[in-house]
PDB file of C-alpha atoms (C1' of nucleotides) in Angstrom:
ATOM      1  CA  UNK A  28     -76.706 -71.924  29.114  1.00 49.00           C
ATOM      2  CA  UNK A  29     -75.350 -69.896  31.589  1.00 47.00           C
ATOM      3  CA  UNK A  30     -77.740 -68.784  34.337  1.00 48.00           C
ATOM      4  CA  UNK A  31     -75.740 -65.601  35.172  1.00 55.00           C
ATOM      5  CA  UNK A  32     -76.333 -62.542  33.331  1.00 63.00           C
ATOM      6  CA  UNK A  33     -72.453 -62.542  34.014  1.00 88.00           C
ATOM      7  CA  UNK A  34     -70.793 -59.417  35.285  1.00 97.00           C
ATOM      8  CA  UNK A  35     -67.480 -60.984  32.729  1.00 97.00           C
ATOM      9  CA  UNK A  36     -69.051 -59.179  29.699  1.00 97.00           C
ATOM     10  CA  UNK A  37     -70.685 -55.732  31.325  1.00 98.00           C
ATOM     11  CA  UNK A  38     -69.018 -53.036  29.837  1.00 98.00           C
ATOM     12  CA  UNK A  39     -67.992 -50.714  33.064  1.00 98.00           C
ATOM     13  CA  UNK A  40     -64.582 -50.540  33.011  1.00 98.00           C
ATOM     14  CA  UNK A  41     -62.783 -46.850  31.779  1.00 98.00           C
ATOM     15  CA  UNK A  42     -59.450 -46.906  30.210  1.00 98.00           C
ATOM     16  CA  UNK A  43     -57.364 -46.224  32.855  1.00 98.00           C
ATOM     17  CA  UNK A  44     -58.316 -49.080  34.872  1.00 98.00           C
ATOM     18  CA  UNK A  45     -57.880 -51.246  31.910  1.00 98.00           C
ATOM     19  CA  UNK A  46     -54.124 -49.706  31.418  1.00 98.00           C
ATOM     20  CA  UNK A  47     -53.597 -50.871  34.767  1.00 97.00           C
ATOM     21  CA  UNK A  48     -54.975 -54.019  34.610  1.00 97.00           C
ATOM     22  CA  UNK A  49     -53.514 -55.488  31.204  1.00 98.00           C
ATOM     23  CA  UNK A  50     -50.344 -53.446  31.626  1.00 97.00           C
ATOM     24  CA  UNK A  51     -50.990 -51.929  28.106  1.00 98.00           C
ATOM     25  CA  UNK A  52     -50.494 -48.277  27.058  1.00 98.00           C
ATOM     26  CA  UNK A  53     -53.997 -46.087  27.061  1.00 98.00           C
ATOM     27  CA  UNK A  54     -52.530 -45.541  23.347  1.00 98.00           C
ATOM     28  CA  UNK A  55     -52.378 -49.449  22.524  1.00 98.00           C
ATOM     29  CA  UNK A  56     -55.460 -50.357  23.993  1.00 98.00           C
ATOM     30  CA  UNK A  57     -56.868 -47.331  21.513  1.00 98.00           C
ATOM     31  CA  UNK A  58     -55.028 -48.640  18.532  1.00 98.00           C
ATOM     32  CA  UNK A  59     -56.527 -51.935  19.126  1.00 98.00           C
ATOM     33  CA  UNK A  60     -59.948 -50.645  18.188  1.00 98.00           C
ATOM     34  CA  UNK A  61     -58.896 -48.564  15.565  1.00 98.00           C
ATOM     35  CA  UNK A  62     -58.043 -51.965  14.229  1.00 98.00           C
ATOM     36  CA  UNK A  63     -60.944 -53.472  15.001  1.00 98.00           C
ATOM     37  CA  UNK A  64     -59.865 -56.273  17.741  1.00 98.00           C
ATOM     38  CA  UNK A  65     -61.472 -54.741  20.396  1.00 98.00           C
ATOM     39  CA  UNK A  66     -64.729 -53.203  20.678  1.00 98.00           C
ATOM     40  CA  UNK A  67     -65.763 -50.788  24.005  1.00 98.00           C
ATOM     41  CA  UNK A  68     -68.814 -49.343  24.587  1.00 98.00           C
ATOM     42  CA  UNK A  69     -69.191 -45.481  25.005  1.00 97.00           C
ATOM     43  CA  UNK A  70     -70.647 -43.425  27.975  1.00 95.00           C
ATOM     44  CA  UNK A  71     -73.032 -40.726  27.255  1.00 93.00           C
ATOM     45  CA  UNK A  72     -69.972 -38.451  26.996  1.00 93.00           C
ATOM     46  CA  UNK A  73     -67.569 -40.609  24.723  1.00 96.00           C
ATOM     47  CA  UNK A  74     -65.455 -42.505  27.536  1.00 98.00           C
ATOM     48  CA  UNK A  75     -65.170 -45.597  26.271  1.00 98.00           C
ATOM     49  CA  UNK A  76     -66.142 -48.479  28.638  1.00 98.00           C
ATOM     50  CA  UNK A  77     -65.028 -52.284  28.941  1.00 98.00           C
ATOM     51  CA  UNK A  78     -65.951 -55.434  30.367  1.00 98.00           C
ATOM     52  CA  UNK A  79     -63.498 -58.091  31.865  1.00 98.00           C
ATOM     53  CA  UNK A  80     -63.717 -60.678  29.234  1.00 97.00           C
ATOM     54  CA  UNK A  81     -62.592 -57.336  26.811  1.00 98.00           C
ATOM     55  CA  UNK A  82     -59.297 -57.376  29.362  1.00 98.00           C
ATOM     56  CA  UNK A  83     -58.890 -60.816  28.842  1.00 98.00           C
ATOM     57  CA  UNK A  84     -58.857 -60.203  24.818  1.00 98.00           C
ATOM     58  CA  UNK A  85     -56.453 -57.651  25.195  1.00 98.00           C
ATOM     59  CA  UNK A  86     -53.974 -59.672  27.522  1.00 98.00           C
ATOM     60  CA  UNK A  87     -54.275 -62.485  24.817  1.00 98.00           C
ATOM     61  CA  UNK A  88     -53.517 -59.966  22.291  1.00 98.00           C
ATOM     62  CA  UNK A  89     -50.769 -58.175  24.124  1.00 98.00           C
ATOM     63  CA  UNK A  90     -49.462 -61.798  24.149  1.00 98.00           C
ATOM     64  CA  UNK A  91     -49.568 -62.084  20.070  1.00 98.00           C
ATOM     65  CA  UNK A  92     -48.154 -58.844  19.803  1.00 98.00           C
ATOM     66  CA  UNK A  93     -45.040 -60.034  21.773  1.00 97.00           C
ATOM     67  CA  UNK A  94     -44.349 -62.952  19.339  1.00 97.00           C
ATOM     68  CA  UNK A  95     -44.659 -60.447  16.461  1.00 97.00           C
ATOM     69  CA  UNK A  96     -48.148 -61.374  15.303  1.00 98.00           C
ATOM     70  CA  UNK A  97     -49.335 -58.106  13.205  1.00 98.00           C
ATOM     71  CA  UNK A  98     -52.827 -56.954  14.149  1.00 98.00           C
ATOM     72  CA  UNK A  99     -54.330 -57.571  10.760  1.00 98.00           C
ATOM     73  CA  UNK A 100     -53.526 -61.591  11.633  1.00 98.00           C
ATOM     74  CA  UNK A 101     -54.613 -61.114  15.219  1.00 98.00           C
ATOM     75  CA  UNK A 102     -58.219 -60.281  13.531  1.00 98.00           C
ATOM     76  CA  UNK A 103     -57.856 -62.822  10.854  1.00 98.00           C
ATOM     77  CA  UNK A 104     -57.599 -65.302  13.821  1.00 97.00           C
ATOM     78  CA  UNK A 105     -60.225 -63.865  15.973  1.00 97.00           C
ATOM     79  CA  UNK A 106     -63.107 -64.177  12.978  1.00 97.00           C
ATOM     80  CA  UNK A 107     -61.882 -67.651  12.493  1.00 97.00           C
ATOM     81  CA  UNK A 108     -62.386 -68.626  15.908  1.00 96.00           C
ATOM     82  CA  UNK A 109     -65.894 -67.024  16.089  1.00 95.00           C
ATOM     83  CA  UNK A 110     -66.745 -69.151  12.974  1.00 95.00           C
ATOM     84  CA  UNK A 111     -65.632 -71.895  14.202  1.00 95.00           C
ATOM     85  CA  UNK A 112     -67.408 -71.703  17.660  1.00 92.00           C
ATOM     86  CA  UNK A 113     -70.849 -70.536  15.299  1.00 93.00           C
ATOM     87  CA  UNK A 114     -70.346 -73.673  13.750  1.00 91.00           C
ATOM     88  CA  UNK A 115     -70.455 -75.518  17.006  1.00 91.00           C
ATOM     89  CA  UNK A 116     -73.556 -73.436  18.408  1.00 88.00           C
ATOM     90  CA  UNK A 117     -75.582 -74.778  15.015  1.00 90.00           C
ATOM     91  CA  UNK A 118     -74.394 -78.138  15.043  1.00 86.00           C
ATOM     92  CA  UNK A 119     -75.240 -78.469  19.415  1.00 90.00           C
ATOM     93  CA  UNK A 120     -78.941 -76.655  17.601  1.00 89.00           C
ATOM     94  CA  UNK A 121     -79.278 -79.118  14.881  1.00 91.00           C
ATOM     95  CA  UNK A 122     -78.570 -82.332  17.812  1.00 89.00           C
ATOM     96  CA  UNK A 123     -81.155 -81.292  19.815  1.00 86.00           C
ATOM     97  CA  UNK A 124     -83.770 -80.542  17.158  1.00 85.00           C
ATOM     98  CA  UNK A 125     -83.249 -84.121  16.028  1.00 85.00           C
ATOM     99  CA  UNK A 126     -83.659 -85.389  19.559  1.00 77.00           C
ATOM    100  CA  UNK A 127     -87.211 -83.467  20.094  1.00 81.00           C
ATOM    101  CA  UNK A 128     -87.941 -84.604  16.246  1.00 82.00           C
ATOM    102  CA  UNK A 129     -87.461 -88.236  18.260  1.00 77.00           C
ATOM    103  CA  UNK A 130     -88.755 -88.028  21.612  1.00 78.00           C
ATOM    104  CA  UNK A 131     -90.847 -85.297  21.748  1.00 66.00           C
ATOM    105  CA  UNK A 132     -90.931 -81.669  23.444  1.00 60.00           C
ATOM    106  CA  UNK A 133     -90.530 -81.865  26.786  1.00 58.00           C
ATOM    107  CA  UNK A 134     -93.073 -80.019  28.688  1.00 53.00           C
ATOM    108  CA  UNK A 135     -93.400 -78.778  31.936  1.00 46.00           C
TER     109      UNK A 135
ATOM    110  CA  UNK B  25     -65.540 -73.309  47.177  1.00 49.00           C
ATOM    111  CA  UNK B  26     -66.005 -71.313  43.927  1.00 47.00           C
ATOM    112  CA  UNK B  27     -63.300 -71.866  41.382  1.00 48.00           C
ATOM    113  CA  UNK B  28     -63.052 -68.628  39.811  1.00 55.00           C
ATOM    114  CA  UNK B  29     -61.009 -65.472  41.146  1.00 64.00           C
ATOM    115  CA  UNK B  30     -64.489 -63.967  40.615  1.00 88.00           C
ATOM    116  CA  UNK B  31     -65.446 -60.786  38.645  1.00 97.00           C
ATOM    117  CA  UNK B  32     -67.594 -59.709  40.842  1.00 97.00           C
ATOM    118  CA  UNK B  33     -65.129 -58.959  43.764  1.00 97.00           C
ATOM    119  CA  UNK B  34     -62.535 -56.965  42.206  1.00 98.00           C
ATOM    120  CA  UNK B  35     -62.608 -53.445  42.364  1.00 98.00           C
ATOM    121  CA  UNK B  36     -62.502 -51.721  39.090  1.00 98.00           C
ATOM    122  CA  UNK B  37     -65.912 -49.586  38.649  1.00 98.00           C
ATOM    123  CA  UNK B  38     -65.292 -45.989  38.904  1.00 98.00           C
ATOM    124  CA  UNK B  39     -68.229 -43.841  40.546  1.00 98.00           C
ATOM    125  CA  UNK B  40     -69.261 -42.553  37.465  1.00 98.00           C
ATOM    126  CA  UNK B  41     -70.222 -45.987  36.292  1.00 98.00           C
ATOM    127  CA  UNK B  42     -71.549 -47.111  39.634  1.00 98.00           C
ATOM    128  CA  UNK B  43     -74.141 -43.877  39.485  1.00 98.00           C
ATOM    129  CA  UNK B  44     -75.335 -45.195  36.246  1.00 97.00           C
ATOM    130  CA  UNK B  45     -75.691 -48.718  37.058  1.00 97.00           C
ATOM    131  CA  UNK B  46     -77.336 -48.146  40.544  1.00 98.00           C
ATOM    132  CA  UNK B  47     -79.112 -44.724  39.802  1.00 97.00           C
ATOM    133  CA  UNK B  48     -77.849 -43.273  42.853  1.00 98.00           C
ATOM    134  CA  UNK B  49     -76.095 -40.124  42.924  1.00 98.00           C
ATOM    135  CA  UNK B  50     -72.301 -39.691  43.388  1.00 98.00           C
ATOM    136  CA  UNK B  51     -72.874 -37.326  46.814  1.00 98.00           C
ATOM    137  CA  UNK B  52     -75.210 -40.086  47.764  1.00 98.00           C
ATOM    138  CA  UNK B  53     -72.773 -43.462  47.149  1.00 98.00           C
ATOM    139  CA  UNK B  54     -69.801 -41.113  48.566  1.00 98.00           C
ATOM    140  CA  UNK B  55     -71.941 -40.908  52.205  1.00 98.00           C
ATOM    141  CA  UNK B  56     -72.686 -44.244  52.344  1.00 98.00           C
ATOM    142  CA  UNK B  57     -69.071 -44.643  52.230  1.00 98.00           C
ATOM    143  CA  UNK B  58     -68.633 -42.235  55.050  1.00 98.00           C
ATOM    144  CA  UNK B  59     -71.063 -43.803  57.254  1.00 98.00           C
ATOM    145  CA  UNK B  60     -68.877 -47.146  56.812  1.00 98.00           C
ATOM    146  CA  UNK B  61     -72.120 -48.980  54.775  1.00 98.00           C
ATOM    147  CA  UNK B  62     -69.614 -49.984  51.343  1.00 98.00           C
ATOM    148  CA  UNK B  63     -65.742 -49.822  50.836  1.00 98.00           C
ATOM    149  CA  UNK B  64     -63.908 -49.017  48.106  1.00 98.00           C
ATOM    150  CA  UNK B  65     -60.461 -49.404  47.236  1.00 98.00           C
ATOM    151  CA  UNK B  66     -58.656 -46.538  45.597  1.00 97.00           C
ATOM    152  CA  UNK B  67     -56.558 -45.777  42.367  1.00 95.00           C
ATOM    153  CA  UNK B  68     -52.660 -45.010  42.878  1.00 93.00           C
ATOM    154  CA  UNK B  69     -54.015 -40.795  42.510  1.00 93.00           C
ATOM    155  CA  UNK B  70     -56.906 -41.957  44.996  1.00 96.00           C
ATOM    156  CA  UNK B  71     -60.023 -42.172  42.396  1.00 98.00           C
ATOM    157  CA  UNK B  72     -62.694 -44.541  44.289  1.00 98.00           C
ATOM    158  CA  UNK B  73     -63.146 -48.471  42.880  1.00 98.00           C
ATOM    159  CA  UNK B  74     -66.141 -50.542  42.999  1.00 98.00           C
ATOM    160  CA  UNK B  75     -66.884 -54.042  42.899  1.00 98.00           C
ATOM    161  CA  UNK B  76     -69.870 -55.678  41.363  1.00 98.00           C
ATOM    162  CA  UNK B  77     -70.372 -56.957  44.601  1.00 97.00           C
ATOM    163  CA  UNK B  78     -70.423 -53.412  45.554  1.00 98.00           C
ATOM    164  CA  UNK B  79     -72.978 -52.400  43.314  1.00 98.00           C
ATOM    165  CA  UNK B  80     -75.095 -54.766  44.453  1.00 98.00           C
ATOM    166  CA  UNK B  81     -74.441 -53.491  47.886  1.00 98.00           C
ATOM    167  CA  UNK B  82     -75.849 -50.054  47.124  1.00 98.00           C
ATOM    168  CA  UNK B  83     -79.176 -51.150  45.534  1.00 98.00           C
ATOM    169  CA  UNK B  84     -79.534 -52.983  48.599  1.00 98.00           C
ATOM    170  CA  UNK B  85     -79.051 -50.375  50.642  1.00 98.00           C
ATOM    171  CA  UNK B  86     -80.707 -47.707  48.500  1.00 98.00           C
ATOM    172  CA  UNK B  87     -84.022 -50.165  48.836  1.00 98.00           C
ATOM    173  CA  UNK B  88     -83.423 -49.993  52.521  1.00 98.00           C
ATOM    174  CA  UNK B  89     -82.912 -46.525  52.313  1.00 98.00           C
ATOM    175  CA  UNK B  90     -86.278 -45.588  50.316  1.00 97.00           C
ATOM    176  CA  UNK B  91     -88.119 -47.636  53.231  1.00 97.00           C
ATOM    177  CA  UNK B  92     -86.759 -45.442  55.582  1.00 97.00           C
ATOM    178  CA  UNK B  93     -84.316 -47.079  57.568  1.00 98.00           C
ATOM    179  CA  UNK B  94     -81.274 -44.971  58.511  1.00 98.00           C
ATOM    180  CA  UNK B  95     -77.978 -45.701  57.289  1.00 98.00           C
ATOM    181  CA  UNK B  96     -76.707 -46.788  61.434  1.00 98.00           C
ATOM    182  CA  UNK B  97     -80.130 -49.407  60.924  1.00 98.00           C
ATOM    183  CA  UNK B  98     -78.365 -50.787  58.024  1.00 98.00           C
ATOM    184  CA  UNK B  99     -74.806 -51.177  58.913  1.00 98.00           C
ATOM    185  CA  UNK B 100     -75.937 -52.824  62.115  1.00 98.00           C
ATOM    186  CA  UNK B 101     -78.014 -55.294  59.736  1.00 97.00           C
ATOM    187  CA  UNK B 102     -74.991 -55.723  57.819  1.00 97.00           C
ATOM    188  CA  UNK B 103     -72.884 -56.411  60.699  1.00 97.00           C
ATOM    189  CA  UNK B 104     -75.162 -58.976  62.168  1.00 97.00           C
ATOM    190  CA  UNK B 105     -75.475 -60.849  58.578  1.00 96.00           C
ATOM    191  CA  UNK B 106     -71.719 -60.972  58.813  1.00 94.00           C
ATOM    192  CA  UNK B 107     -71.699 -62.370  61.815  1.00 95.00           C
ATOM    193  CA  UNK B 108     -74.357 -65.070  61.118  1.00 95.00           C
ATOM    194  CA  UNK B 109     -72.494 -65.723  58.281  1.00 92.00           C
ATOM    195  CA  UNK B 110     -68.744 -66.235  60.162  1.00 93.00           C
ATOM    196  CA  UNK B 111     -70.899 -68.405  61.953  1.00 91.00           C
ATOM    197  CA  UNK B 112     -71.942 -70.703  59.319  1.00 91.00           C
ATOM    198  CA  UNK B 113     -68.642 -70.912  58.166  1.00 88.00           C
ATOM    199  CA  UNK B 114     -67.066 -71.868  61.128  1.00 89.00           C
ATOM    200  CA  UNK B 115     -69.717 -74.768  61.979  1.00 86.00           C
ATOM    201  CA  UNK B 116     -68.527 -75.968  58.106  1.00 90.00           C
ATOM    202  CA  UNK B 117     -65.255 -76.190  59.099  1.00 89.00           C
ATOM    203  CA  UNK B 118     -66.110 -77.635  62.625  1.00 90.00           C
ATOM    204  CA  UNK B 119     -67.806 -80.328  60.659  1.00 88.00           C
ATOM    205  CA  UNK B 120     -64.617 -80.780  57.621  1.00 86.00           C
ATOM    206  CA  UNK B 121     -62.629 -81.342  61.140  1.00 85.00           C
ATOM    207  CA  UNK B 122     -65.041 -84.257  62.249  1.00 85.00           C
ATOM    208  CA  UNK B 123     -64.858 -85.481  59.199  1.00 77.00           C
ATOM    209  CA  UNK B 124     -61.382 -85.986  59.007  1.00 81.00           C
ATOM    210  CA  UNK B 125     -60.897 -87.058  62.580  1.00 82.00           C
ATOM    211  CA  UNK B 126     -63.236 -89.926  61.577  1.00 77.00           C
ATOM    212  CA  UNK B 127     -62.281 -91.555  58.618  1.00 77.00           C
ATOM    213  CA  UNK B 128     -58.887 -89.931  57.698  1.00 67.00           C
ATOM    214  CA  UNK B 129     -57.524 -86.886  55.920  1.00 60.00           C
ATOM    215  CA  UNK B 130     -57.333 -87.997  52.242  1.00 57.00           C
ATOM    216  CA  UNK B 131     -54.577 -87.944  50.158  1.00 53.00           C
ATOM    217  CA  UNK B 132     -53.860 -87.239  46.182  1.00 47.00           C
TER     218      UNK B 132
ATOM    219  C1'  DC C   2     -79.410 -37.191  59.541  1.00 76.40           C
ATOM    220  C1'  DG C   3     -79.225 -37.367  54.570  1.00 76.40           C
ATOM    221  C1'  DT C   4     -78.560 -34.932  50.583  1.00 76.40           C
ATOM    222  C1'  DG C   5     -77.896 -30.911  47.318  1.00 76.40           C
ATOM    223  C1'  DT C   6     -74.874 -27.629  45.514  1.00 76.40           C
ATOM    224  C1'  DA C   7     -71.110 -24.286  44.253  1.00 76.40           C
ATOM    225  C1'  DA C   8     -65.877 -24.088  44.450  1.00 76.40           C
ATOM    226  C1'  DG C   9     -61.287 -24.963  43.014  1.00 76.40           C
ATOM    227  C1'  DG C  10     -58.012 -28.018  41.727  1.00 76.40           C
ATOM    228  C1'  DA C  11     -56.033 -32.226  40.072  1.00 76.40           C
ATOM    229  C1'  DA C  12     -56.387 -36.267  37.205  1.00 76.40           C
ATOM    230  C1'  DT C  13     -58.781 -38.602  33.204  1.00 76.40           C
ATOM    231  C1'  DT C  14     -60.092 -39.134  28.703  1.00 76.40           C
ATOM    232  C1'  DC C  15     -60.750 -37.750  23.979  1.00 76.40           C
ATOM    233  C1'  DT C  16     -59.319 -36.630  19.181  1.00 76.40           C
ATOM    234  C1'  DG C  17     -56.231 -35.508  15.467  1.00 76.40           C
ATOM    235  C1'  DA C  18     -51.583 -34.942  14.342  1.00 76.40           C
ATOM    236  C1'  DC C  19     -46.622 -35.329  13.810  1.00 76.40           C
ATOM    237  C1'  DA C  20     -42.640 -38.477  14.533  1.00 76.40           C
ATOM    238  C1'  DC C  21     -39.979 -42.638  13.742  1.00 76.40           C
ATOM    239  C1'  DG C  22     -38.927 -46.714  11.689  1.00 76.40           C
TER     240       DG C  22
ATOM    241  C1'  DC D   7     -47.273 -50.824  10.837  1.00 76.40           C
ATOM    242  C1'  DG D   8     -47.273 -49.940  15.748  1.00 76.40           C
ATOM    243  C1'  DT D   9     -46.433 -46.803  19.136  1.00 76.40           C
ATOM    244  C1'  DG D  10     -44.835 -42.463  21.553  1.00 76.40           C
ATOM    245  C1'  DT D  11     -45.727 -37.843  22.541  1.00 76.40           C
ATOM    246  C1'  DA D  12     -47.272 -32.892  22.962  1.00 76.40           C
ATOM    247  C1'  DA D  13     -51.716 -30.165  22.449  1.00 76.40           C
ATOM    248  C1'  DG D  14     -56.028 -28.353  23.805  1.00 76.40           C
ATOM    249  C1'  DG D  15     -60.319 -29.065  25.502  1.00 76.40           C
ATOM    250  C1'  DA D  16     -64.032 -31.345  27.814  1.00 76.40           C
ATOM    251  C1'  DA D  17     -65.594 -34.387  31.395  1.00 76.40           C
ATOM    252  C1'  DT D  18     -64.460 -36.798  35.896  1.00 76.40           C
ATOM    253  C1'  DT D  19     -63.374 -37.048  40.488  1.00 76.40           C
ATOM    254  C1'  DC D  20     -61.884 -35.295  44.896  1.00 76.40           C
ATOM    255  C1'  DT D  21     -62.342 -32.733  49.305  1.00 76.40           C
ATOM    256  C1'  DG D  22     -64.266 -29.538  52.578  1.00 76.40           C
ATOM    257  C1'  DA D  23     -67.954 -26.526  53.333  1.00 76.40           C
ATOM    258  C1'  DC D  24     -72.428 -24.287  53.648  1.00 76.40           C
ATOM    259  C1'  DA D  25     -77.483 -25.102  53.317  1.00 76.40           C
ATOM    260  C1'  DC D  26     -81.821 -27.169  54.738  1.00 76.40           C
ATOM    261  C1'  DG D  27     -84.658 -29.676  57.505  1.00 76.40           C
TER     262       DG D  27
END
DNA sequence: CGTGTAAGGAATTCTGACACG
DNA sequence: CGTGTAAGGAATTCTGACACG
């Protein structure tokens, strides 16, 4: 929906700047993929690269950590949010298929 | 007027990145820095950081660049957009002022 | 003027491992 | 399990300079 290609989820940010940003250790913020709640992209030369929303994830799971929420829960929660919102995505699919079913395809 | 802090202002792309996404080299986006064209902040050990907005900033100017005009031709331009611009502004909040004189400063 | 390049050094990042609890 | 740390190496970035045109 979004007209943006949105600069929140380009993957350009190293490590470091991330460190800074979330206040996490470079060795957290590695962890944290090892255990699959974060997922960087790579350089050509193996840095790993992140995007803001990524930064975001980590503060929120920085915050979960605090209130002594294991990892393996942090994930549990994370796939049952993304279910949840892919359930919304096909039910907002399924509305407006019914609507053009009604009223037509809008051309033009 | 926007709502968001905005991505695409802070500084967090380190020249590396910003030679990949704009395709210009890192001598090149370094000079253009040294003839005053694009300004980035630095790290606490003084690595450069770039904005989106930055980015953006350098295609611009490397499109300028390919046509020929010399880097002094472009931060002239650029100056005289950012005055044009103040100007705009200011006739906005000239107006707000009217506004206000007019029918009253609203409250809650 | 605009850009390339070699130079030397400092800071960054990476991985795999050992440590502790 | 979650995190720190020392280790060694490779890649990144920085500055100042010389080159060419």
């Amino acid at each position: 929906m979004s007209n943006e290609p949105s600069y929140k989820n380009r993957k350009v940010i190293t490590i470091g700047i991330v460190s800074e940003l979330t206040g996490l250790t470079e060795r957290k913020i590695r962890y944290y993929e090892e255990r699959k709640l974060i997922f960087p992209e790579r350089s050509a030369k193996g840095n790993r690269k992140y995007s803001f929303s990524d930064v975001e994830q980590l503060i929120e799971i920085a915050n979960k950590r605090e209130e002594g929420v294991q990892t393996f829960e942090i994930r549990q929660q994370m796939l049952r949010d993304k279910r949840k919102e892919a359930e919304r995505e096909s039910r907002q699919q399924m509305l407006r298929g019914q609507i053009n079913a009604r009223f037509g395809i809008q051309r033009e």
